[in-house]
Coordinates of C-alpha atoms and ligand atoms in Angstrom, one line a residue:
M1426 CA 98.4 112.2 100.0
C1427 CA 97.4 115.3 101.9
G1428 CA 97.6 118.8 100.3
I1429 CA 98.1 122.2 101.9
V1430 CA 97.2 125.6 100.5
G1431 CA 97.3 128.9 102.4
A1432 CA 97.1 132.7 101.5
V1433 CA 97.5 136.1 103.1
A1434 CA 96.3 138.9 100.7
E1435 CA 94.3 142.1 100.4
R1436 CA 91.7 140.4 98.3
N1437 CA 89.2 137.5 99.0
I1438 CA 91.3 134.3 98.9
S1439 CA 88.6 131.6 99.2
A1440 CA 88.5 130.9 95.5
I1441 CA 92.4 130.8 95.3
L1442 CA 92.4 128.2 98.2
L1443 CA 89.8 126.1 96.5
E1444 CA 91.6 126.3 93.1
G1445 CA 94.8 125.3 94.8
L1446 CA 93.1 122.3 96.3
K1447 CA 91.7 121.2 93.0
R1448 CA 95.2 121.3 91.6
L1449 CA 96.3 119.0 94.3
E1450 CA 93.5 116.5 93.8
Y1451 CA 95.8 114.2 91.8
R1452 CA 97.6 113.4 94.9
G1453 CA 94.8 111.4 96.3
Y1454 CA 92.5 112.3 99.2
D1455 CA 89.3 111.5 101.0
S1456 CA 88.1 114.8 102.6
A1457 CA 88.8 118.5 102.2
G1458 CA 88.4 121.6 104.3
I1459 CA 89.0 125.4 104.4
A1460 CA 89.3 128.0 107.2
V1461 CA 89.2 131.7 106.5
L1462 CA 89.3 134.9 108.7
D1463 CA 86.1 136.8 107.8
A1464 CA 85.6 140.5 107.8
A1465 CA 84.3 140.4 111.4
G1466 CA 87.6 138.8 112.6
Q1467 CA 86.1 135.4 113.1
L1468 CA 87.6 132.1 111.8
Q1469 CA 85.0 130.4 109.6
R1470 CA 85.4 126.7 108.6
L1471 CA 83.9 124.3 106.2
R1472 CA 84.8 120.6 105.8
R1473 CA 83.5 117.9 103.6
S1474 CA 84.3 114.2 103.1
G1475 CA 84.6 113.3 99.6
K1476 CA 85.7 115.5 96.7
V1477 CA 86.8 119.2 96.6
A1478 CA 83.8 119.9 94.4
E1479 CA 81.5 119.2 97.4
L1480 CA 83.5 121.7 99.5
E1481 CA 83.3 124.2 96.7
S1482 CA 79.5 123.8 96.4
A1483 CA 79.2 124.2 100.2
Q1484 CA 81.4 127.3 100.1
R1485 CA 79.2 128.8 97.4
T1486 CA 76.2 128.5 99.7
A1487 CA 78.0 129.6 102.8
E1488 CA 79.7 132.5 101.0
L1489 CA 82.9 132.1 103.0
T1490 CA 85.1 135.0 102.3
G1491 CA 88.4 136.5 103.8
R1492 CA 91.9 137.7 103.2
L1493 CA 93.7 135.1 105.4
G1494 CA 93.0 131.4 105.0
I1495 CA 94.3 127.8 104.9
A1496 CA 92.9 124.8 103.2
H1497 CA 93.6 121.1 103.1
T1498 CA 92.9 117.8 101.3
R1499 CA 93.2 114.8 103.8
W1500 CA 94.3 111.3 103.0
A1501 CA 93.2 109.4 106.2
T1502 CA 96.0 108.0 108.4
H1503 CA 94.7 108.4 111.9
G1504 CA 90.9 108.2 112.1
A1505 CA 88.4 107.4 109.5
P1506 CA 87.9 109.6 106.3
C1507 CA 84.9 111.7 107.7
E1508 CA 84.1 115.3 108.1
R1509 CA 85.0 115.3 111.8
N1510 CA 88.5 114.2 111.0
A1511 CA 89.0 116.6 108.0
H1512 CA 91.4 119.6 108.4
P1513 CA 91.6 122.5 109.4
H1514 CA 91.5 121.5 113.1
F1515 CA 90.7 124.2 115.6
S1516 CA 91.6 124.9 119.2
G1517 CA 88.8 127.1 120.6
D1518 CA 87.4 129.3 117.8
D1519 CA 90.5 131.4 117.1
L1520 CA 93.3 129.0 116.1
A1521 CA 93.5 126.7 113.0
V1522 CA 96.0 124.2 111.7
V1523 CA 96.3 122.0 108.6
H1524 CA 99.0 119.3 108.6
N1525 CA 100.6 116.8 106.2
G1526 CA 102.5 113.9 107.7
I1527 CA 102.3 111.8 110.9
I1528 CA 102.9 112.8 114.5
E1529 CA 104.4 109.7 116.0
N1530 CA 104.1 110.9 119.7
H1531 CA 100.5 111.9 119.3
E1532 CA 99.2 109.6 122.0
A1533 CA 101.6 110.9 124.6
L1534 CA 100.8 114.6 123.7
R1535 CA 97.1 113.9 123.7
A1536 CA 97.2 112.5 127.2
Q1537 CA 99.2 115.5 128.5
L1538 CA 96.9 118.0 126.6
K1539 CA 93.8 116.2 128.1
A1540 CA 95.3 116.5 131.6
L1541 CA 95.6 120.2 130.9
G1542 CA 91.9 120.4 130.1
Y1543 CA 91.9 120.3 126.2
S1544 CA 89.1 118.3 124.7
F1545 CA 89.4 116.5 121.3
A1546 CA 86.9 116.6 118.6
S1547 CA 88.6 114.2 116.2
D1548 CA 90.6 111.0 116.1
T1549 CA 93.5 112.7 114.2
D1550 CA 97.2 113.0 115.3
T1551 CA 96.9 116.6 113.9
E1552 CA 94.5 117.8 116.6
V1553 CA 97.3 117.5 119.2
I1554 CA 99.4 120.1 117.3
V1555 CA 96.6 122.8 117.4
H1556 CA 96.0 122.3 121.1
L1557 CA 99.7 122.2 121.9
L1558 CA 100.1 125.4 120.0
K1559 CA 97.2 126.9 121.8
H1560 CA 98.9 126.0 125.0
K1561 CA 102.3 127.6 124.0
L1562 CA 100.4 130.7 122.8
G1563 CA 99.0 131.1 126.3
E1564 CA 102.6 130.9 127.5
F1565 CA 104.3 133.1 125.0
G1566 CA 101.6 135.4 123.7
D1567 CA 103.2 135.5 120.2
L1568 CA 102.1 133.0 117.6
T1569 CA 105.4 132.7 115.8
V1570 CA 107.3 132.1 119.1
A1571 CA 104.6 129.6 120.2
L1572 CA 105.0 127.6 117.0
K1573 CA 108.8 127.6 117.4
S1574 CA 108.4 126.1 120.8
A1575 CA 105.5 123.7 119.9
V1576 CA 107.4 122.0 117.1
K1577 CA 110.3 121.0 119.4
E1578 CA 107.8 118.6 121.1
L1579 CA 106.6 117.0 117.8
H1580 CA 108.2 113.7 116.7
G1581 CA 107.5 112.5 113.2
A1582 CA 106.8 114.3 110.0
Y1583 CA 105.0 117.5 109.4
G1584 CA 104.2 120.2 107.0
L1585 CA 102.1 122.8 108.9
A1586 CA 100.1 125.8 108.1
V1587 CA 98.7 127.9 110.9
I1588 CA 96.4 130.9 111.2
S1589 CA 95.0 132.7 114.3
A1590 CA 92.2 135.3 114.7
K1591 CA 94.3 137.0 117.3
Q1592 CA 97.3 137.7 115.0
P1593 CA 95.5 138.1 111.6
D1594 CA 98.5 139.7 109.9
R1595 CA 100.2 136.4 109.3
L1596 CA 100.3 132.8 108.0
L1597 CA 102.8 130.5 109.5
A1598 CA 104.5 127.5 108.2
A1599 CA 106.7 124.8 109.5
R1600 CA 108.4 122.0 107.7
S1601 CA 110.0 118.8 108.8
G1602 CA 109.7 115.6 106.6
S1603 CA 106.8 117.0 104.5
P1604 CA 107.5 119.6 101.8
L1605 CA 106.2 123.2 101.7
V1606 CA 106.7 126.0 99.3
I1607 CA 106.0 129.7 99.6
G1608 CA 104.4 131.4 96.6
L1609 CA 105.5 135.1 96.2
G1610 CA 103.1 137.7 95.0
L1611 CA 102.8 141.5 94.8
G1612 CA 101.4 142.6 98.1
E1613 CA 100.2 139.0 98.7
N1614 CA 101.9 135.7 99.5
F1615 CA 100.9 132.0 99.5
L1616 CA 101.9 128.6 100.9
A1617 CA 101.4 125.1 99.5
S1618 CA 102.7 121.6 99.8
D1619 CA 103.4 121.6 96.0
Q1620 CA 104.0 124.7 93.8
L1621 CA 101.4 123.2 91.3
A1622 CA 98.7 124.4 93.7
L1623 CA 99.9 128.0 93.3
R1624 CA 100.8 128.4 89.6
Q1625 CA 97.5 130.2 89.0
V1626 CA 98.6 133.0 91.2
T1627 CA 102.4 133.2 90.9
D1628 CA 105.5 131.9 89.2
R1629 CA 107.9 132.9 91.9
F1630 CA 108.7 130.3 94.7
M1631 CA 110.8 129.9 97.8
Y1632 CA 111.2 126.3 99.1
L1633 CA 111.4 125.7 102.7
E1634 CA 114.1 123.4 103.9
E1635 CA 114.1 120.8 106.7
G1636 CA 113.3 122.3 110.1
D1637 CA 112.4 125.8 108.7
I1638 CA 109.7 127.9 110.2
A1639 CA 108.2 130.8 108.2
E1640 CA 106.2 133.8 109.1
I1641 CA 104.4 134.9 105.8
R1642 CA 102.8 138.3 105.8
R1643 CA 101.2 140.1 102.8
D1644 CA 104.4 142.0 102.1
S1645 CA 107.2 140.1 103.8
V1646 CA 108.5 136.5 104.4
Q1647 CA 110.7 135.7 107.3
I1648 CA 112.3 132.3 107.8
W1649 CA 114.2 130.6 110.7
D1650 CA 116.3 127.6 110.1
V1651 CA 116.3 124.3 112.2
D1652 CA 118.6 126.0 114.7
G1653 CA 116.2 129.0 115.1
Q1654 CA 118.6 131.3 113.1
P1655 CA 117.1 133.8 110.6
V1656 CA 117.9 132.5 107.1
Q1657 CA 117.2 133.7 103.5
R1658 CA 115.9 131.0 101.1
E1659 CA 116.5 131.6 97.4
S1660 CA 113.4 132.6 95.4
V1661 CA 113.2 130.9 92.0
Q1662 CA 111.2 131.6 89.0
Y1663 CA 109.2 128.6 87.5
H1664 CA 109.1 128.3 83.8
E1665 CA 106.9 125.3 83.0
G1666 CA 103.7 126.5 81.4
A1667 CA 100.8 126.6 83.8
E1668 CA 98.9 124.5 81.0
A1669 CA 100.8 121.5 82.2
A1670 CA 98.2 121.0 84.8
D1671 CA 95.4 121.0 82.2
K1672 CA 93.9 117.9 80.5
G1673 CA 93.8 119.7 77.2
E1674 CA 91.9 117.6 74.5
Y1675 CA 92.2 114.5 76.6
R1676 CA 89.4 113.0 78.6
H1677 CA 91.9 112.0 81.5
F1678 CA 95.4 113.2 82.6
M1679 CA 96.5 109.6 82.3
L1680 CA 95.7 109.4 78.6
K1681 CA 97.3 112.8 78.0
E1682 CA 100.5 111.6 79.9
I1683 CA 100.6 108.4 78.0
H1684 CA 100.5 110.3 74.7
E1685 CA 103.2 112.7 75.9
Q1686 CA 105.8 110.0 76.1
P1687 CA 107.6 110.6 72.7
K1688 CA 107.9 114.2 73.6
V1689 CA 109.2 113.8 77.2
V1690 CA 111.5 110.9 76.3
Q1691 CA 113.0 113.2 73.6
R1692 CA 113.4 115.9 76.4
T1693 CA 115.0 113.4 78.8
L1694 CA 117.5 112.6 76.1
E1695 CA 118.3 116.2 75.1
G1696 CA 121.8 117.4 76.0
R1697 CA 122.8 113.9 77.2
L1698 CA 124.0 112.2 74.0
G1699 CA 127.1 112.9 72.1
D1700 CA 127.6 111.7 68.6
S1701 CA 128.2 108.1 69.6
Q1702 CA 128.4 108.3 73.4
V1703 CA 126.4 109.2 76.4
L1704 CA 127.7 112.5 78.0
V1705 CA 128.8 111.2 81.4
Q1706 CA 128.8 114.8 82.8
A1707 CA 125.0 114.8 82.5
F1708 CA 125.1 113.0 85.9
G1709 CA 127.1 115.8 87.4
P1710 CA 130.7 117.2 87.4
Q1711 CA 132.1 114.4 89.7
A1712 CA 130.2 111.5 87.9
A1713 CA 133.1 110.4 85.6
E1714 CA 135.5 110.1 88.7
L1715 CA 133.0 108.3 90.8
F1716 CA 131.6 106.0 88.1
A1717 CA 135.2 104.8 87.3
K1718 CA 135.3 103.3 91.0
V1719 CA 131.8 101.7 90.8
R1720 CA 131.9 97.9 91.2
N1721 CA 128.3 97.2 92.2
V1722 CA 125.0 98.9 92.0
Q1723 CA 122.2 98.9 94.6
I1724 CA 118.8 100.3 93.4
V1725 CA 116.1 101.2 95.8
A1726 CA 112.6 102.5 94.9
C1727 CA 108.9 101.9 95.3
G1728 CA 106.0 100.8 93.0
T1729 CA 106.4 101.8 89.4
S1730 CA 109.9 103.2 90.1
Y1731 CA 111.0 99.8 91.6
H1732 CA 109.9 98.1 88.3
A1733 CA 112.0 100.6 86.4
G1734 CA 114.9 99.5 88.7
M1735 CA 114.2 95.8 87.9
V1736 CA 114.6 96.5 84.2
A1737 CA 117.8 98.3 84.8
R1738 CA 119.2 95.3 86.6
Y1739 CA 119.1 93.4 83.3
W1740 CA 120.7 96.3 81.5
L1741 CA 123.5 96.9 84.0
E1742 CA 124.5 93.2 84.2
E1743 CA 124.2 92.4 80.5
L1744 CA 125.5 95.6 78.9
A1745 CA 127.9 97.2 81.5
G1746 CA 128.8 93.9 83.3
I1747 CA 128.2 95.4 86.7
P1748 CA 126.4 93.3 89.4
C1749 CA 123.2 95.0 90.5
Q1750 CA 120.7 94.4 93.2
V1751 CA 117.3 96.0 93.4
E1752 CA 115.0 96.2 96.4
V1753 CA 111.8 97.9 97.4
A1754 CA 112.5 100.8 99.8
S1755 CA 110.1 99.8 102.5
E1756 CA 112.1 96.5 103.0
F1757 CA 115.5 98.0 102.4
R1758 CA 115.1 100.7 105.0
Y1759 CA 114.5 98.1 107.8
R1760 CA 116.9 95.4 106.8
K1761 CA 120.5 94.7 108.0
V1762 CA 122.3 95.2 104.7
V1763 CA 125.7 94.0 103.8
V1764 CA 127.3 96.5 101.6
Q1765 CA 129.7 95.4 98.9
P1766 CA 132.7 97.7 98.4
D1767 CA 132.4 100.5 95.8
T1768 CA 128.7 100.2 95.5
L1769 CA 126.7 103.1 93.9
F1770 CA 123.4 103.6 95.7
V1771 CA 120.7 104.6 93.2
T1772 CA 117.3 105.8 94.1
I1773 CA 114.5 106.2 91.5
S1774 CA 111.4 108.2 92.2
Q1775 CA 109.0 110.4 90.3
S1776 CA 108.2 112.7 93.1
G1777 CA 111.4 112.6 95.1
E1778 CA 109.4 112.8 98.3
T1779 CA 108.4 109.1 98.8
A1780 CA 108.9 108.5 102.5
D1781 CA 110.3 105.0 102.2
T1782 CA 112.6 105.9 99.4
L1783 CA 113.9 108.9 101.3
A1784 CA 114.4 107.0 104.5
A1785 CA 116.3 104.3 102.6
L1786 CA 118.6 107.0 101.2
R1787 CA 119.2 108.4 104.6
N1788 CA 120.0 105.0 106.0
A1789 CA 122.3 104.3 103.2
K1790 CA 124.3 107.3 103.9
Q1791 CA 125.3 105.7 107.2
L1792 CA 126.3 102.4 105.6
G1793 CA 129.4 103.3 103.6
Y1794 CA 128.1 103.4 100.0
L1795 CA 130.4 104.8 97.5
A1796 CA 128.0 107.6 96.5
S1797 CA 124.3 108.1 96.1
L1798 CA 122.5 108.9 92.7
A1799 CA 118.9 110.0 92.4
I1800 CA 116.9 109.4 89.2
C1801 CA 114.0 111.7 89.8
N1802 CA 111.4 113.8 88.1
V1803 CA 111.4 116.8 90.5
G1804 CA 114.5 118.9 90.7
I1805 CA 113.7 120.6 93.9
S1806 CA 112.6 117.4 95.7
S1807 CA 114.3 116.2 99.0
L1808 CA 115.6 113.1 97.2
V1809 CA 117.6 115.2 94.7
R1810 CA 118.8 117.7 97.3
E1811 CA 120.1 114.8 99.5
S1812 CA 121.9 112.8 96.9
D1813 CA 125.4 113.2 95.7
L1814 CA 124.5 112.9 92.0
C1815 CA 121.2 113.3 90.2
L1816 CA 119.8 112.7 86.8
L1817 CA 116.5 114.5 86.3
T1818 CA 113.9 112.9 84.1
Q1819 CA 112.0 115.5 82.1
A1820 CA 108.6 114.0 82.2
G1821 CA 107.0 117.4 83.4
P1822 CA 104.2 117.2 86.0
E1823 CA 102.5 113.8 86.2
I1824 CA 99.1 114.3 87.5
G1825 CA 97.5 110.9 86.9
V1826 CA 98.1 108.7 90.1
A1827 CA 99.0 105.9 87.8
S1828 CA 102.5 106.5 86.8
T1829 CA 103.1 106.4 83.0
K1830 CA 105.5 108.9 81.4
A1831 CA 107.5 109.0 84.7
F1832 CA 108.2 105.2 84.2
T1833 CA 109.4 105.4 80.5
T1834 CA 111.5 108.5 81.3
Q1835 CA 113.1 106.7 84.2
L1836 CA 113.9 103.8 82.0
V1837 CA 115.6 106.3 79.7
G1838 CA 117.6 107.7 82.5
L1839 CA 118.6 104.2 83.6
M1840 CA 119.7 103.3 80.1
L1841 CA 121.9 106.4 80.1
L1842 CA 123.3 105.3 83.4
T1843 CA 124.1 101.8 82.1
L1844 CA 125.9 103.3 79.0
A1845 CA 127.8 105.9 81.2
L1846 CA 129.0 103.3 83.6
G1847 CA 129.9 100.9 80.9
Q1848 CA 131.8 103.6 79.0
V1849 CA 133.7 105.0 82.0
R1850 CA 134.6 101.5 83.3
G1851 CA 135.5 100.2 79.8
T1852 CA 133.2 97.3 80.1
L1853 CA 130.9 98.2 77.1
A1854 CA 132.3 98.1 73.6
A1855 CA 132.3 101.5 71.9
A1856 CA 130.4 100.0 69.0
T1857 CA 127.7 98.7 71.1
E1858 CA 127.3 102.1 72.8
A1859 CA 127.2 103.9 69.5
D1860 CA 124.6 101.6 68.3
L1861 CA 122.4 102.1 71.4
V1862 CA 122.9 105.9 71.3
A1863 CA 121.6 105.8 67.7
E1864 CA 118.7 103.6 68.8
L1865 CA 117.9 105.9 71.6
R1866 CA 117.7 108.9 69.2
R1867 CA 115.0 106.9 67.2
L1868 CA 113.1 105.9 70.3
P1869 CA 110.6 108.9 70.3
T1870 CA 109.6 108.0 66.8
R1871 CA 109.1 104.4 67.7
L1872 CA 107.0 105.3 70.7
G1873 CA 104.8 107.5 68.5
E1874 CA 104.3 104.4 66.2
A1875 CA 103.3 102.4 69.2
L1876 CA 100.9 105.0 70.4
A1877 CA 99.3 104.9 66.9
M1878 CA 97.9 101.6 67.9
D1879 CA 95.7 103.2 70.5
A1880 CA 92.4 102.2 68.8
T1881 CA 93.4 98.5 68.4
V1882 CA 94.3 98.4 72.1
E1883 CA 90.9 100.0 72.9
K1884 CA 89.1 97.3 71.1
I1885 CA 91.1 94.6 72.9
A1886 CA 90.2 96.1 76.3
E1887 CA 86.6 94.8 75.7
H1888 CA 87.9 91.3 76.5
F1889 CA 88.7 92.5 80.1
A1890 CA 85.7 94.5 81.0
E1891 CA 83.9 91.7 82.7
K1892 CA 86.9 89.8 84.0
H1893 CA 88.1 89.5 87.7
H1894 CA 91.6 88.2 87.2
T1895 CA 94.4 88.6 84.8
L1896 CA 97.9 87.2 84.3
F1897 CA 100.8 89.2 82.7
L1898 CA 103.8 87.2 81.3
G1899 CA 107.2 88.3 80.1
R1900 CA 110.7 86.9 80.1
G1901 CA 114.0 88.6 80.7
A1902 CA 113.8 92.4 81.0
Q1903 CA 110.1 92.1 79.9
Y1904 CA 109.2 90.3 83.2
P1905 CA 109.4 93.7 85.1
V1906 CA 107.4 95.3 82.1
A1907 CA 104.7 92.6 82.8
M1908 CA 104.9 93.6 86.5
E1909 CA 104.3 97.1 85.7
G1910 CA 101.4 96.2 83.3
A1911 CA 99.8 94.3 86.1
L1912 CA 100.3 97.1 88.6
K1913 CA 98.6 99.6 86.2
L1914 CA 95.7 97.3 85.6
K1915 CA 95.0 96.7 89.3
E1916 CA 95.5 100.3 90.2
I1917 CA 93.0 101.9 87.9
S1918 CA 90.6 99.1 86.9
Y1919 CA 90.6 97.2 90.2
I1920 CA 91.0 93.9 88.3
H1921 CA 93.2 91.5 90.1
A1922 CA 96.4 91.1 88.1
E1923 CA 99.5 89.1 88.7
A1924 CA 102.7 89.1 86.7
Y1925 CA 105.0 86.1 86.3
P1926 CA 108.2 85.3 84.4
A1927 CA 106.6 83.2 81.7
G1928 CA 108.9 80.2 82.6
E1929 CA 107.4 80.0 86.0
L1930 CA 103.9 79.4 84.8
K1931 CA 104.1 75.7 85.0
H1932 CA 105.4 75.9 88.5
G1933 CA 102.0 76.9 89.9
P1934 CA 100.0 79.8 88.3
L1935 CA 99.0 77.5 85.3
A1936 CA 96.4 76.0 87.8
L1937 CA 94.5 79.3 87.6
V1938 CA 94.2 79.5 83.8
D1939 CA 90.8 78.9 82.2
A1940 CA 88.5 80.8 79.9
D1941 CA 87.8 83.5 82.4
M1942 CA 91.5 84.4 82.9
P1943 CA 93.0 86.4 80.1
V1944 CA 96.8 86.2 79.7
V1945 CA 98.7 89.3 78.5
T1946 CA 102.1 88.7 77.1
V1947 CA 104.9 90.9 75.8
A1948 CA 107.0 89.1 73.1
P1949 CA 109.7 91.0 71.4
N1950 CA 111.7 89.1 68.9
N1951 CA 114.7 87.9 71.0
E1952 CA 116.4 84.7 72.0
L1953 CA 113.7 83.9 74.4
L1954 CA 110.9 84.1 72.0
E1955 CA 110.8 80.3 71.2
K1956 CA 110.6 79.5 74.9
L1957 CA 107.9 82.1 75.4
K1958 CA 105.9 80.6 72.5
S1959 CA 105.9 77.3 74.3
N1960 CA 104.7 78.9 77.5
L1961 CA 101.9 80.4 75.5
Q1962 CA 100.9 77.0 74.1
E1963 CA 100.6 75.9 77.8
V1964 CA 97.9 78.5 78.3
R1965 CA 96.0 77.9 75.1
A1966 CA 95.9 74.1 75.8
R1967 CA 94.0 75.0 79.1
G1968 CA 91.5 77.3 77.2
G1969 CA 93.0 80.5 78.4
E1970 CA 92.6 83.6 76.2
L1971 CA 95.9 85.2 75.0
I1972 CA 96.6 88.8 74.2
V1973 CA 100.1 89.1 72.8
F1974 CA 102.0 92.2 71.9
A1975 CA 104.6 90.8 69.6
D1976 CA 107.3 92.0 67.2
G1977 CA 106.1 91.6 63.6
A1978 CA 109.1 89.3 62.9
A1979 CA 108.0 87.0 65.8
E1980 CA 105.5 85.4 63.3
M1981 CA 102.8 85.1 65.9
E1982 CA 99.4 85.0 64.4
N1983 CA 95.8 85.7 65.5
G1984 CA 93.8 82.6 66.0
E1985 CA 91.0 81.1 68.1
G1986 CA 91.4 82.8 71.6
T1987 CA 94.7 84.4 70.5
Y1988 CA 94.8 88.1 69.8
V1989 CA 98.2 89.3 68.4
V1990 CA 99.1 93.0 68.2
N1991 CA 102.2 93.7 66.0
M1992 CA 104.6 96.1 67.5
P1993 CA 107.1 98.4 65.6
H1994 CA 110.5 96.7 65.5
I1995 CA 113.0 98.0 68.0
H1996 CA 116.5 97.1 69.3
D1997 CA 115.9 94.4 72.0
A1998 CA 117.6 96.4 74.8
L1999 CA 115.0 99.2 74.4
A2000 CA 112.0 96.9 73.9
P2001 CA 111.0 97.2 77.7
I2002 CA 110.4 101.0 77.0
L2003 CA 108.3 100.4 73.9
Y2004 CA 106.3 97.5 75.1
T2005 CA 105.2 99.4 78.2
L2006 CA 103.0 101.7 76.1
P2007 CA 100.3 99.2 74.9
L2008 CA 100.1 97.8 78.5
Q2009 CA 99.4 101.4 79.8
L2010 CA 96.9 101.9 77.1
L2011 CA 95.2 98.6 77.8
S2012 CA 94.8 99.4 81.6
Y2013 CA 93.5 102.8 80.7
Y2014 CA 90.8 101.5 78.3
V2015 CA 89.8 98.7 80.7
A2016 CA 89.3 101.3 83.5
V2017 CA 87.3 103.6 81.2
L2018 CA 85.0 100.7 80.3
R2019 CA 84.6 99.8 83.9
G2020 CA 83.8 103.4 84.8
T2021 CA 86.4 103.8 87.5
D2022 CA 88.1 107.1 88.6
V2023 CA 91.0 106.8 86.2
D2024 CA 93.1 109.8 87.4
Q2025 CA 92.4 109.3 91.2
P2026 CA 91.9 105.6 91.8
R2027 CA 90.4 104.7 95.1
N2028 CA 92.6 104.5 98.2
L2029 CA 95.8 105.6 96.4
A2030 CA 97.9 108.8 96.6
K2031 CA 100.1 110.2 94.1
S2032 CA 103.1 111.0 96.3
V2033 CA 103.4 108.6 99.3
T2034 CA 104.9 110.9 101.9
V2035 CA 104.0 108.8 104.9
E2036 CA 105.1 105.3 105.8
Ligands
AGP3524 C1 102.5 103.9 90.2 O1 101.5 103.9 89.3 C2 102.1 104.3 91.6 N1 101.2 105.3 91.7 C3 103.2 104.1 92.6 O2 103.5 102.7 92.6 C4 104.4 105.0 92.6 O3 105.3 104.6 91.5 C5 105.2 104.8 93.9 O4 104.5 105.3 95.0 C6 106.6 105.5 93.9 O5 106.4 106.9 93.8 P1 107.6 107.8 93.4 O6 108.1 107.3 92.0 O7 107.1 109.2 93.4 O8 108.7 107.5 94.5

């Protein structure tokens, strides 16, 4: 999704803006641009379609320098991904705006502004903002006052950064539905849509809240809230090492993040396990009281996070005896929902800024749920701020667009939730909880053992390099794991992949199976194993090639067209977490063989902050 960086300083800020854009590249984008106020007091702009590297090389030639500037990476929504539509957008030659989000009433505003004589150079919704602001500037004379008035006419979502050649002492920002953070320096200040963009220059941040407008000068920051009242926002020190945004020894962020899983799972468990019980207060001080009342769970999420919710449904019903429904947020938010009494509303999100998930939460608040709980990786996100309870996963920044460590830490969080609900409601035997707590403690080691199979999986990936279609099969809680495996493969290798519960094969998809359709299966040693083995025979009988990740005790053997990878033994309840890892590695190595852009796959964005 789009990214914003801005700076007001005593030094040249071009390199800071470009470095900030590079740090936001992981979010996905298709063009980039920068505008700075030069020494002669003129606004200079450079825009390029494609990568930030192209903008950077153009900037080296143009030698764009200045002490006030804004920059942007654009993920096309209105208008094609081309230079003309890239931000910053100008009104005249003295006013520049960059924008994240979508202005829903852009057509009406465009018509009004055209009638006032403004002409449009792009197809974007953003350009209406800059002309509207110019119009207001004519009326009020002061940029801050003009911005306060202009945003009142915008419907939709926006994170805005604004600079003007006429008032070169300030960088302005406005937030509504699209996050913005101010980076605080010494005699210089910065702005970005994600603090990650600014960690090169500061570790002190101030997060804007919904409806805030900020006037950022070199040595001061003034903020007005949604009612136009001056407010102070707390400044916070960020502690995560800046190196988190580096690939280190790894070729891609995705591979680094896959290998970080033992460590981040360990971190997600830290402080949340007692000797033989989950510490319920890990979900917040009111959790014990609220959990005692829960009779149903409704989970809502998108993409990978939705798959985590699908796994949790098996856990919640089987271990804690709680009825659970799971739905993708984009459907839930527009559906007429019948709410069962005493239902806990759970959202799952890596970013905490996914537009559909946030909208679903906001709708749910009107529907009479018992309480809302966010399982999220970003503590300062809108989702966490707007939920009653939260459990933060400790995955650290995830840069690869394809979610890996965020998924496994979400699963850990959801297992903790299952055990906490079962414990408080008395539906889970103390011995079972103690057993699972001990297994959770061993999980990081098991994950390390699974990752040691990296080279084996790399070899297996060769079977896929030339293929166009793949099936993923699983039964029980491994079915969502198969769904996640299929999503990973299609996201980064562009191979068409579908997941099925293995028992469904004979009801249709078996017709697709032939020698060109590899079938990937996850087969822990559980009560469904024998049934799964029969399903696999159905595939082999049609000449389909099988890749099976199986428990050693499952006694499955390599044979003609069958490749078995023996997995470390694990408690069946935790198998979905462990069996995810080889599927992530498989997608990764297939993508590398096919030469795709692993960390920033085409058409995708890391944080989907628009509908
Ligand atoms: C996963 O690999 C995806 N990139 C995507 O499906 C993602 O999980 C989804 O957009 C939800 O994001 P969130 O977890 O930040 O809400």
